[in-house]
Coordinates of C-alpha atoms in Angstrom, one line a residue:
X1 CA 22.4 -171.2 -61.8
X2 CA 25.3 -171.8 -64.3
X3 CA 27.7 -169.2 -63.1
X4 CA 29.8 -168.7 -65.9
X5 CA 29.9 -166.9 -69.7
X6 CA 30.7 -168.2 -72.8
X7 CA 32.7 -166.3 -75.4
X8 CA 29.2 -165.4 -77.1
X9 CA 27.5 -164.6 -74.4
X10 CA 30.1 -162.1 -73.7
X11 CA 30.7 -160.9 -77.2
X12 CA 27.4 -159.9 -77.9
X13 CA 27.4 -158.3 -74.2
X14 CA 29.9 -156.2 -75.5
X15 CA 28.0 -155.5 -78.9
X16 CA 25.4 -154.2 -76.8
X17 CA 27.4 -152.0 -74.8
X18 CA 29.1 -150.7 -78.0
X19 CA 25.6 -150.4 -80.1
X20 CA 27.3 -150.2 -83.4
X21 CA 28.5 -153.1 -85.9
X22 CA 31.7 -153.6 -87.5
X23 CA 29.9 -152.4 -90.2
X24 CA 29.1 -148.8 -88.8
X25 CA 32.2 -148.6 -87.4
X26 CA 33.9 -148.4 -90.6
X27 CA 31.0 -145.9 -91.8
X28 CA 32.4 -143.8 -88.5
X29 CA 35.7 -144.0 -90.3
X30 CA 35.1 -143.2 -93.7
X31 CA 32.6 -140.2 -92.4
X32 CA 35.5 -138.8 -90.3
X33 CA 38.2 -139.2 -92.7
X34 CA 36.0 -137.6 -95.4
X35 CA 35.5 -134.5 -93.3
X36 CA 38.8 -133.9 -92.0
X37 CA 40.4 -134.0 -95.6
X38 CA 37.9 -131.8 -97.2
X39 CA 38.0 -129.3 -94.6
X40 CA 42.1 -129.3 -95.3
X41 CA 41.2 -129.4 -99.0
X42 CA 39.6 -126.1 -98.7
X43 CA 42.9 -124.6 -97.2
X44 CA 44.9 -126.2 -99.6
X45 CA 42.9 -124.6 -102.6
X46 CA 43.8 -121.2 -100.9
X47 CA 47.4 -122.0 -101.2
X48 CA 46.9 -122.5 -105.3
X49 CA 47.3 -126.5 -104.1
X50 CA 44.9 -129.0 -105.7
X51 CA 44.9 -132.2 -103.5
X52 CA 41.7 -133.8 -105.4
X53 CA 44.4 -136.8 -106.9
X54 CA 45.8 -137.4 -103.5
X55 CA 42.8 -137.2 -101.6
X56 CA 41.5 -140.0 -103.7
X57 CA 44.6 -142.1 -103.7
X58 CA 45.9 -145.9 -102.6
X59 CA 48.2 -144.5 -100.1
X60 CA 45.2 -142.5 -98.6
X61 CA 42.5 -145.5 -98.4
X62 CA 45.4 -147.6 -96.7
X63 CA 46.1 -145.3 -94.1
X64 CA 42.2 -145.1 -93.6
X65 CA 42.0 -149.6 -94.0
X66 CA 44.2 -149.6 -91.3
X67 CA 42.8 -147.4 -88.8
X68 CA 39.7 -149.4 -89.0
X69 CA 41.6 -152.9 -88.8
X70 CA 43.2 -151.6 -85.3
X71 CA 40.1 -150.3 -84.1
X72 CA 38.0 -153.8 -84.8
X73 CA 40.6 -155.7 -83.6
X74 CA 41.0 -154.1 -80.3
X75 CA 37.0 -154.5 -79.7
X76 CA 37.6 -158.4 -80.9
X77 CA 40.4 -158.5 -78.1
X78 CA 38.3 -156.7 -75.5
X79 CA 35.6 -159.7 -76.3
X80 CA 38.5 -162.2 -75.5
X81 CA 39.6 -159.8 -72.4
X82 CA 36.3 -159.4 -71.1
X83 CA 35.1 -163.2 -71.2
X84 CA 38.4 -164.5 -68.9
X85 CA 37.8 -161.3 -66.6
X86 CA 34.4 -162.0 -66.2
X87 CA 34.8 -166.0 -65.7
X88 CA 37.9 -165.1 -63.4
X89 CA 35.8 -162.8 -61.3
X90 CA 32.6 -165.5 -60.9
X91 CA 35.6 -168.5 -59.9
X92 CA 36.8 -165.8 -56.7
X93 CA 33.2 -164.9 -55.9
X94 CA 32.5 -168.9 -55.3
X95 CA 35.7 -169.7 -53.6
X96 CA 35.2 -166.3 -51.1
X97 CA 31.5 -167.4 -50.5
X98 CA 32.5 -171.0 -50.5
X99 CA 35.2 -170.0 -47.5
X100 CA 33.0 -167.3 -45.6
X101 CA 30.3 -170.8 -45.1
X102 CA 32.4 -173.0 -44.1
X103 CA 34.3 -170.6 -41.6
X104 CA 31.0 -170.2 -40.4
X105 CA 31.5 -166.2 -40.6
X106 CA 28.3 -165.9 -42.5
X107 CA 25.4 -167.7 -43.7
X108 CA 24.9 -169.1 -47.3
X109 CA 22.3 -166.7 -47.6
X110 CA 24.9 -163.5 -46.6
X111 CA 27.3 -165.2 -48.4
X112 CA 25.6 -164.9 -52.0
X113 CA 24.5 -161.5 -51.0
X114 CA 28.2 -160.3 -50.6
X115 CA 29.3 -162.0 -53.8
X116 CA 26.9 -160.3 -55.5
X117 CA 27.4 -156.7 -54.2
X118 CA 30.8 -157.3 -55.3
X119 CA 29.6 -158.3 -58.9
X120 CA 27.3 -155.6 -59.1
X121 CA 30.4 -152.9 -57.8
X122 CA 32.8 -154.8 -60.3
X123 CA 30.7 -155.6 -63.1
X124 CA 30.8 -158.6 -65.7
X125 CA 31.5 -156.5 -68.3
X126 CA 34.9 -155.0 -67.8
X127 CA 38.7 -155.3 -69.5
X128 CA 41.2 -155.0 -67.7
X129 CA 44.5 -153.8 -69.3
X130 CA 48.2 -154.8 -68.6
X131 CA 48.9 -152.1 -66.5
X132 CA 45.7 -153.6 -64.4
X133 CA 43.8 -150.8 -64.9
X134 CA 40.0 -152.1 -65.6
X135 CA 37.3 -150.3 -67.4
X136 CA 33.7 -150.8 -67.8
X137 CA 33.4 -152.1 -71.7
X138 CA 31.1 -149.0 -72.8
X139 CA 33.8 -147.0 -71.7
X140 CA 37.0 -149.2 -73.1
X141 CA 35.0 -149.6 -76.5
X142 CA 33.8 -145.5 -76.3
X143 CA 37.3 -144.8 -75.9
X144 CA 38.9 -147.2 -78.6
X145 CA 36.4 -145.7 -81.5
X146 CA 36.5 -142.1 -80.5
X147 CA 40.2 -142.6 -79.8
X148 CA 40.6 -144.3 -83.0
X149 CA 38.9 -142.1 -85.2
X150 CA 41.0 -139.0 -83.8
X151 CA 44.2 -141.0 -84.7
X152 CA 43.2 -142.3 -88.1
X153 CA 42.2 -138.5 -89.4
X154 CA 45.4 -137.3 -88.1
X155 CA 47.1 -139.8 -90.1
X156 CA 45.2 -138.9 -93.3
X157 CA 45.9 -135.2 -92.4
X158 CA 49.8 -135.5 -91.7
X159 CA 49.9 -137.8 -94.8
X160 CA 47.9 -135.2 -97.5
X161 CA 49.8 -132.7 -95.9
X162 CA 53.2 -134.5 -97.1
X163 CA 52.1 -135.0 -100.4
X164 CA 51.3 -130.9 -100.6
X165 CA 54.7 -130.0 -99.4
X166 CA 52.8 -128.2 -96.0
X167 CA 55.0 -128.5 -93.3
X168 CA 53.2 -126.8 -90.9
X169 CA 49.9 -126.9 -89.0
X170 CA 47.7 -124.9 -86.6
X171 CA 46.0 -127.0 -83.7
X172 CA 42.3 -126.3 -83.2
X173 CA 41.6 -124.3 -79.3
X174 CA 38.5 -125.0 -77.5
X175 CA 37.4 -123.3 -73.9
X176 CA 37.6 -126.0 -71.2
X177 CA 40.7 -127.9 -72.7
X178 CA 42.7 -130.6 -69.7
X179 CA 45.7 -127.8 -68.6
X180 CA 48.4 -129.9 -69.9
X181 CA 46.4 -129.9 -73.2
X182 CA 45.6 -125.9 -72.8
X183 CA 49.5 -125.2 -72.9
X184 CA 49.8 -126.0 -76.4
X185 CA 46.6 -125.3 -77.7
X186 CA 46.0 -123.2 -80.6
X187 CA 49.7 -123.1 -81.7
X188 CA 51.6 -123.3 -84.8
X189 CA 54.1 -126.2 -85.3
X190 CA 56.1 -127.9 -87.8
X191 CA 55.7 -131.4 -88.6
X192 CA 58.8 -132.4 -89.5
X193 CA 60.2 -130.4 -86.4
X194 CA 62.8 -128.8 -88.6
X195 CA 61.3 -125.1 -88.9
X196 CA 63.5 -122.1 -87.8
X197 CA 60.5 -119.9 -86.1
X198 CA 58.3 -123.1 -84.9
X199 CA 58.4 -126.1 -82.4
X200 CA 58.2 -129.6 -83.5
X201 CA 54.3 -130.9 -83.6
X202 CA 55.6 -133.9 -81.4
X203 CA 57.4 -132.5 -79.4
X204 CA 55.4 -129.5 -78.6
X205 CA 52.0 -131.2 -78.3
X206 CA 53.4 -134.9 -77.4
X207 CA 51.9 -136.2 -80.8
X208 CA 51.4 -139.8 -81.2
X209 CA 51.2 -140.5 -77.3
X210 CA 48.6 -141.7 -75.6
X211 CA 48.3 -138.5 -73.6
X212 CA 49.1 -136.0 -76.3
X213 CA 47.4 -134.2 -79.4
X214 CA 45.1 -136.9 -80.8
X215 CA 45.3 -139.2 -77.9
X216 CA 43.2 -140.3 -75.2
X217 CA 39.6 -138.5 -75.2
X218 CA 41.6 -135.6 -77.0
X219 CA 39.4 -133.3 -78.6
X220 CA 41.9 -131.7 -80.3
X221 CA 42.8 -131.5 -84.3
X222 CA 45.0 -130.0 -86.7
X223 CA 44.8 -127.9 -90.1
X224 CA 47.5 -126.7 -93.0
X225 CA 48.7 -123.4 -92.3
X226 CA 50.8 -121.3 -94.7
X227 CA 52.9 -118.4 -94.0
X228 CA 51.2 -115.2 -95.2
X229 CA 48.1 -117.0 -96.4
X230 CA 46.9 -118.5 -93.6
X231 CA 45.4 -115.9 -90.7
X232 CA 46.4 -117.6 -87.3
X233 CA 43.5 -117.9 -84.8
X234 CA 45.4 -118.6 -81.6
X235 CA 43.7 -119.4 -78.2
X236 CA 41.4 -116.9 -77.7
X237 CA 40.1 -118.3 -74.3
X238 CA 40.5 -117.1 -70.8
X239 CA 42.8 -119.3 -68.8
X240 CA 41.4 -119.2 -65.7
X241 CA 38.0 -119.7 -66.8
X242 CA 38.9 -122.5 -68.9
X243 CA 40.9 -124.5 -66.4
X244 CA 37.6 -123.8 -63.7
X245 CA 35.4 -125.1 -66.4
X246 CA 37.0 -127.8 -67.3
X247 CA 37.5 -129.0 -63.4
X248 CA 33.8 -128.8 -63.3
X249 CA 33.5 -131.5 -66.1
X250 CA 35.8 -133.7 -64.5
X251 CA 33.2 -133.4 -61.6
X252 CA 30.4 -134.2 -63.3
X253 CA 32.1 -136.9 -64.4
X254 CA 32.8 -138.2 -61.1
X255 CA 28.9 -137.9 -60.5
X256 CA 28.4 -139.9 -63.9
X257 CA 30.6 -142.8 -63.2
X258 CA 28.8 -143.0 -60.1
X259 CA 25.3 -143.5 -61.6
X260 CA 26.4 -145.7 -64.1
X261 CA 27.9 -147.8 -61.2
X262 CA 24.9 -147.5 -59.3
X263 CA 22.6 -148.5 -62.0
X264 CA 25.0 -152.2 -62.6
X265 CA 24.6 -152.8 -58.9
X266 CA 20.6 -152.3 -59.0
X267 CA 20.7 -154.4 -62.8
X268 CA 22.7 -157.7 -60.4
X269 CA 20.2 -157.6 -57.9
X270 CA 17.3 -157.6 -59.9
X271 CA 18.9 -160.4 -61.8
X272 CA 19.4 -162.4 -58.6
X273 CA 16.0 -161.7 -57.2
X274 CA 14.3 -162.9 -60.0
X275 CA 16.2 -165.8 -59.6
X276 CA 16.2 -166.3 -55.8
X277 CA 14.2 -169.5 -54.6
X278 CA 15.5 -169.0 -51.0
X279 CA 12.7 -166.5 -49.1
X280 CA 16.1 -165.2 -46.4
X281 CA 18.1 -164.8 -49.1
X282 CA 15.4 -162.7 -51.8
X283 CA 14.7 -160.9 -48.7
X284 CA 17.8 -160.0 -47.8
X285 CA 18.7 -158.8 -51.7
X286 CA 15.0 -157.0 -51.9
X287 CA 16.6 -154.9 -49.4
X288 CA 19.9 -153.9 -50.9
X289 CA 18.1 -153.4 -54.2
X290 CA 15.9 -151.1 -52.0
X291 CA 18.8 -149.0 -50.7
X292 CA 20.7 -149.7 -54.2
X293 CA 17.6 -147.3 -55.5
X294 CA 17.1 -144.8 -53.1
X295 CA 21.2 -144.0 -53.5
X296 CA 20.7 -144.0 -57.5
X297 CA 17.8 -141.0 -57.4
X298 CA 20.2 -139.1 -54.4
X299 CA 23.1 -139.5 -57.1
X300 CA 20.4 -138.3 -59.7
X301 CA 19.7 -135.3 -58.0
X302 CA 22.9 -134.7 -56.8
X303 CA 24.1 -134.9 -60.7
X304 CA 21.4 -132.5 -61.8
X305 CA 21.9 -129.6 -58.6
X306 CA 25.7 -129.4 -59.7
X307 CA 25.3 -129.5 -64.2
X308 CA 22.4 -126.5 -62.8
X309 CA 24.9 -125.1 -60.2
X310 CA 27.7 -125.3 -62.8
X311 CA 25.6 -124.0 -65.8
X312 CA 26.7 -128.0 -67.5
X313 CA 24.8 -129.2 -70.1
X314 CA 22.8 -132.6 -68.7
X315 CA 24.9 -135.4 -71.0
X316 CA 22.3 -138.1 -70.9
X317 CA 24.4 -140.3 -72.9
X318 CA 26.8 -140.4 -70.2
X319 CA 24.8 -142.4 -67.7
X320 CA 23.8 -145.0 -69.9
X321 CA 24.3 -148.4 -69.0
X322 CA 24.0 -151.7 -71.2
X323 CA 21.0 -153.5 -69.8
X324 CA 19.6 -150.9 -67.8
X325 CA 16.4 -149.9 -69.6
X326 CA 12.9 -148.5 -68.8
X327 CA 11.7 -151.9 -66.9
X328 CA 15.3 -151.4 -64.6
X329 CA 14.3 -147.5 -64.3
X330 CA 10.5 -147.9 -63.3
X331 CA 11.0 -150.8 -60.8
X332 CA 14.1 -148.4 -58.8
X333 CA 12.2 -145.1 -59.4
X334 CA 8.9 -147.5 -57.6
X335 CA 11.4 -149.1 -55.0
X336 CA 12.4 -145.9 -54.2
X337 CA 9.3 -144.4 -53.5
X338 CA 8.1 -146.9 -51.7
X339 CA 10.8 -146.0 -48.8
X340 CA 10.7 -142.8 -48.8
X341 CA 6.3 -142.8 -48.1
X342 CA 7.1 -145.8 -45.5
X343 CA 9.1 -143.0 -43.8
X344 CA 6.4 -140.7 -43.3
X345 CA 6.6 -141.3 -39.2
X346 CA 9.9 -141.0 -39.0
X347 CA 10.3 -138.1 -41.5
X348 CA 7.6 -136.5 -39.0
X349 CA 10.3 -136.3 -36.4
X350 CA 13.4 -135.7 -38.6
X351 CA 11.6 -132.0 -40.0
X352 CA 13.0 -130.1 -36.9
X353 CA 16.6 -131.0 -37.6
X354 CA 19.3 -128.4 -36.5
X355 CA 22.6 -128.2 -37.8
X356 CA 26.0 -130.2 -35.9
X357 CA 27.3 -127.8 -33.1
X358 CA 29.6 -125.1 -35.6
X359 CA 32.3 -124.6 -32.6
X360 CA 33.3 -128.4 -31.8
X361 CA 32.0 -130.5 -35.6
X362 CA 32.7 -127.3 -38.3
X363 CA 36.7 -127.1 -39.0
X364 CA 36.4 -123.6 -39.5
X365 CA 34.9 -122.3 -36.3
X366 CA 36.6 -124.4 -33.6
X367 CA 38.0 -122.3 -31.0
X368 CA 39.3 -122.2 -27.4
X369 CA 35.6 -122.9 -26.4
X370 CA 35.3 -126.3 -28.7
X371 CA 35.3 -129.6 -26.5
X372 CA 37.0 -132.7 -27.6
X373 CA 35.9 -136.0 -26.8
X374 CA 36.4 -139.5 -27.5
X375 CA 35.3 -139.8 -30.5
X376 CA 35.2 -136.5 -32.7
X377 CA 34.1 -135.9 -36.8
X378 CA 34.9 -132.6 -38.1
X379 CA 33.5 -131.5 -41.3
X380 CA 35.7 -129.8 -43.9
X381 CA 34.4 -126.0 -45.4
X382 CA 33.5 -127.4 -48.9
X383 CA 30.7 -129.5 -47.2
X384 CA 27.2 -128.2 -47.8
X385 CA 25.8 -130.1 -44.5
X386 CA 22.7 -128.0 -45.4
X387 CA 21.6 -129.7 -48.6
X388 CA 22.4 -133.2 -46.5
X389 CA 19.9 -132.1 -43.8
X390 CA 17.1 -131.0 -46.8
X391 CA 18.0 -134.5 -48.2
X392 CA 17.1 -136.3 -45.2
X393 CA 13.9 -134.6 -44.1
X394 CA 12.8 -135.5 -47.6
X395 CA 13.5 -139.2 -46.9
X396 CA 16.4 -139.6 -49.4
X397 CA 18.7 -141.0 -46.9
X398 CA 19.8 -144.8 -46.4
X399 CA 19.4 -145.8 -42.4
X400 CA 21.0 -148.9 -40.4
X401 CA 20.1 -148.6 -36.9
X402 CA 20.8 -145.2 -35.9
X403 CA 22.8 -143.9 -38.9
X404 CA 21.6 -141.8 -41.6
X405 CA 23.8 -141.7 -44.5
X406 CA 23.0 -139.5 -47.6
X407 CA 25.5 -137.9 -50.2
X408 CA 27.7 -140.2 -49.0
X409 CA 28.3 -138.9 -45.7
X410 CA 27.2 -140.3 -42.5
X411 CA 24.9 -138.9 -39.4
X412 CA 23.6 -139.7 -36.5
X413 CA 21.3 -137.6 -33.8
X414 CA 20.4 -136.3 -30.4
X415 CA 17.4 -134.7 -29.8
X416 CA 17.2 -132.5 -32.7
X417 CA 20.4 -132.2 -33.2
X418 CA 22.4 -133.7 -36.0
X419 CA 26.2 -134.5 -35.8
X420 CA 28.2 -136.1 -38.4
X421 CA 30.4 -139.8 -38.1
X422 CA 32.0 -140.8 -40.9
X423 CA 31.9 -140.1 -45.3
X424 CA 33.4 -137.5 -47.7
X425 CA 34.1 -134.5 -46.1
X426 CA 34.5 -135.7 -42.9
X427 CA 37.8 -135.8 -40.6
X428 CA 37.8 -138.4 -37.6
X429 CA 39.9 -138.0 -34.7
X430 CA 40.9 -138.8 -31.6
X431 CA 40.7 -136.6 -28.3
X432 CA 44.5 -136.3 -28.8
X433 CA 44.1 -135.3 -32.3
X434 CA 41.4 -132.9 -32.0
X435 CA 43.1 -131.1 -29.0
X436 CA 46.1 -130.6 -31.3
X437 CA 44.5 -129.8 -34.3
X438 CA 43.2 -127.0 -32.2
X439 CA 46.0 -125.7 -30.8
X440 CA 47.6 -125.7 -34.2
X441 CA 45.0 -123.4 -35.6
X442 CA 44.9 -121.1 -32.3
X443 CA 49.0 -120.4 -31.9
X444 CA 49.8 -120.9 -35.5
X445 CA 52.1 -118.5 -35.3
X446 CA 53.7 -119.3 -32.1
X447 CA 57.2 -120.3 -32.7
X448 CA 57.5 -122.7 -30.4
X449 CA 54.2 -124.5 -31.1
X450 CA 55.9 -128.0 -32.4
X451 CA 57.5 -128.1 -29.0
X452 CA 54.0 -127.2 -27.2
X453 CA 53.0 -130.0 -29.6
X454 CA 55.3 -133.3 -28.9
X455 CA 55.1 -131.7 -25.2
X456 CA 51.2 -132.9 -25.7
X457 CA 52.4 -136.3 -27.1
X458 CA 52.4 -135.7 -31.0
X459 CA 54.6 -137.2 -33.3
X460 CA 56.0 -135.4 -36.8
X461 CA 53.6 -137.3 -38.6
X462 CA 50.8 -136.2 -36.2
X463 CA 51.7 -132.5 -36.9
X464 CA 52.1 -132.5 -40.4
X465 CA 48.8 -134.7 -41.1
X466 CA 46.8 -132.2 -39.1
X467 CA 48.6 -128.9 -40.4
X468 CA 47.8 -130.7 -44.0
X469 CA 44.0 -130.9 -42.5
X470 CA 43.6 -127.1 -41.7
X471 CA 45.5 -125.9 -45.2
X472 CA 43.2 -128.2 -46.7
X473 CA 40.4 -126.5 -45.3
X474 CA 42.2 -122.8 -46.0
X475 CA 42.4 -122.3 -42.1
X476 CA 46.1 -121.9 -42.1

C-alpha cells in the first residue's frame, strides 16, 4: 500500500471536507456583505443619511476583494499544511511500527493495528498551526469562512460608517453569549474611541483580536446608532441563565467532537480491512472496528439524552465527517448490532446488576463505617452510575476480560454487584489515600487535623490533592 499523499490527493480531501468552491465562497462574501450594509443602510436613512453612492463604491468592493483573497488563501495554505502533516504523521507511524517489530514488543500484525488506531485518533486530514495547536480541516476551514465572513462585514460596516460621519455603534446581544463575550454585549461604543459618554469599540469589546467582537466563532455584530434617533436595545437576557446555557453548548460540543472522532477511527479501519490480506491482522482490526462501533452509538445516545436533558437543539451538521457516509453508517450501525445480540447470554446474567457499595465506592457517603483497601475507585457526585448500569444490561458496553467499560468509565463485578476501576468520574487511591481522604471529610473542622494527617504519613501535596477531591465533589 503506497503510504503517502500527494498535494492533490490532499487538496481535494480538503475540498471535500469544506464542500464549497472558491467560487461559492466568494458568493458567501458578497451575500454577507450585501446584508450587513443594507441592514445599516436602513438606519442610516433614519438619520436623513443616504449611503446608496458609498455602498456602491471602489473603496467598498476592495475592502470586500480582500476579505475573500485572505480567506482563499488561508484554505490554499491549509492544503499545503495539511499534505506535510499528513505525510509527517504516515513517516512516524512506519518508523514506531518499524521499531515496536524489530524490538520484538509486538507482532507486525499488532504493529499495523496500533499505527492505525493512532491514524484513525489523529486523522489525515488535520493543520496544525504555529502555536501547534492541530485541528481537524472541516473545523480549520468552518472556522476560516465563518471567521472570515464576520471580519470582512465588520470592515464594510466600520468603513460605511466613516464615510457617514457615525461614530458610534450598538453591538447585537444574544442569550447564551461565552461570559467574556456577555460582558460587553449589547453596549454602545465609539469607534474612534474618542467619545465623552462611551468606551472605545476596541477597547471595550477587544475588536480586531482573535478572541474579541468579530473574532473567533463570534457571533456577534454591530449597527450605526445615533444619539436621540436611535432607541438602544441593551442586553435584555438573564445572566445566569445565559452563562448555564451556554456551558451546556460547550458540552454538547464536547459530545460532538467526540463522534466526529469516533466516526474517523471507524472510516481508517474500514479502509485497512478492505485492504488487509493478512487473516491475524483483518481479524484483529474486524475487532477494533467492532468496538470502534458499539462506542460510536453509546456516544450517539449519550449526545441525544443530554441535547433532550438540556432542551438543545440536535445540530446534525455538527457530527459530520468527510468520508463518512451512509455505506460507513450502515456497516457500524450492523457491526454494532451484531455484538450487542451475540451478548444475549451474557446480558442474561448482567440484568440483576446492583449498584457499587454507596458507603466505601460513592464520594459522598463514605463514613466511619467505609473500608479501605488496596486498591479503591471512588466515584465523584456528578456521575450518573445508574444510566452506566442501564447501558450495560442493554449490551452497549465494550468488554476485555473482566472489564466493562461504557460512557467511558470502567467496571468490573462480584456476584451481582458492580464496582467501578478506572474512567471519567472516577478517583483512584491508595489505602493510605482513601483513609485520609476520610478523615479529612469526618474532622474537617478539627483544627488540628493536618497534624492528625502527616501523623498518618501524608505529605502537603497529599492533603491538598484530596481536600481539592472532596470540594470538587461539594463535600467540604
Amino acid at each position: 500500500m503506497e503510504m503517502r499523499l500527494s498535494q492533490d490527493e490532499i487538496a481535494k480531501q480538503v475540498a471535500r471536507a469544506l464542500g464549497k468552491s472558491t467560487k461559492e465562497v466568494k458568493q458567501l462574501f458578497k451575500n454577507a456583505g450585501i446584508k450587513a450594509l443594507e441592514s445599516d443602510a436602513k438606519i442610516y436613512a433614519l438619520a436623513g443619511k443616504d449611503p446608496t453612492e458609498f455602498m456602491n463604491s471602489i473603496a467598498l468592493n476592495q475592502t470586500l476583494q480582500a476579505g475573500i483573497k485572505n480567506t482563499n488563501g488561508l484554505m490554499s495554505n491549509f492544503c499545503r499544511t495539511t499534505a506535510n502533516t499528513s505525510n509527517k504523521l504516515f513517516e512516524d507511524l512506519l518508523d514506531r511500527a518499524y521499531l515496536e517489530v524489530n524490538s520484538g514488543a509486538f507482532s507486525y500484525q499488532q504493529a499495523i493495528q496500533r499505527a492505525i488506531r493512532t491514524l484513525g485518533v489523529q486523522g489525515l486530514q488535520t493543520i496544525r498551526y504555529p502555536s501547534g495547536h492541530t485541528d481537524q480541516v472541516d473545523v480549520a476551514v468552518r472556522r476560516a469562512v465563518v471567521t472570515g465572513i464576520n471580519q470582512t462585514c465588520a470592515r464594510l460596516q466600520l468603513d460605511l460608517a466613516s464615510e457617514m460621519d457615525c461614530d458610534l455603534v450598538e453591538v447585537t446581544s444574544h442569550f447564551g453569549a461565552r461570559p467574556s463575550h456577555a460582558d460587553w454585549q449589547g453596549g454602545i461604543y465609539s469607534i474612534s474611541g474618542k467619545h465623552r459618554h462611551y468606551k472605545g469599540l476596541a477597547e471595550a469589546t477587544g475588536y480586531g483580536s482573535g478572541d474579541g467582537l468579530c473574532g473567533w466563532n463570534c457571533r456577534h455584530n454591530f449597527y450605526p446608532f445615533f444619539e436621540g434617533i436611535s432607541v438602544p436595545l441593551g442586553n435584555p437576557h438573564d445572566a445566569k441563565e445565559s452563562e448555564e446555557y451556554y456551558n451546556n453548548t460547550q458540552k454538547q460540543r464536547a459530545y460532538e467532537r467526540r463522534i466526529r472522532s469516533t466516526k474517523r477511527q471507524v472510516i481508517a479501519l474500514e479502509s485497512a480491512i478492505s485492504i488487509a490480506k493478512d487473516n491475524d491482522l483483518k481479524s484483529l482490526l474486524q475487532k477494533d472496528f467492532t468496538a470502534k462501533s458499539v462506542k460510536l452509538k453509546q456516544q450517539e445516545q449519550q449526545l441525544r439524552d443530554f441535547i433532550k436533558e438540556s432542551d438543545l437543539p440536535l445540530r446534525n451538521n455538527r457530527i459530520k465527517v468527510s468520508g463518512f457516509g451512509k455505506s460507513q453508517a450502515q456497516k457500524a450501525t450492523m457491526a454494532a448490532k451484531k455484538e450487542i445480540l451475540g451478548k444475549t447470554k451474557e446480558l442474561e446474567k448482567l440484568k440483576d446488576l446492583q449498584p457499587p457499595m454507596r458507603e466505601r465506592h460513592y464520594l459522598q457517603s463514605i463514613n466511619k463505617h467505609s473500608s479501605a483497601k488496596t486498591d479503591n475507585t471512588i466515584i465523584m457526585p456528578h456521575i450518573n452510575v445508574d444510566k452506566d448500569i442501564e447501558d450495560i444490561k442493554k449490551g452497549l458496553y465494550t468488554r476485555v476480560n473482566e472489564e466493562y467499560t461504557v460512557n467511558g468509565r470502567t467496571y468490573k463485578y462480584h456476584g451481582n454487584r458492580l464496582y467501578p476501576v478506572k474512567g471519567d468520574g472516577f478517583i483512584t487511591l491508595s489505602r493510605n489515600e482513601y483513609k485520609w481522604l476520610q478523615k479529612i471529610k469526618l474532622e474537617k473542622d478539627n483544627p488540628r487535623l493536618n497534624e492528625f494527617l502527616r501523623g498518618m504519613g501524608a505529605t502537603d501535596n497529599d492533603i491538598k490533592r484530596l481536600t481539592n477531591i472532596l470540594k470538587q465533589g461539594g463535600v467540604l
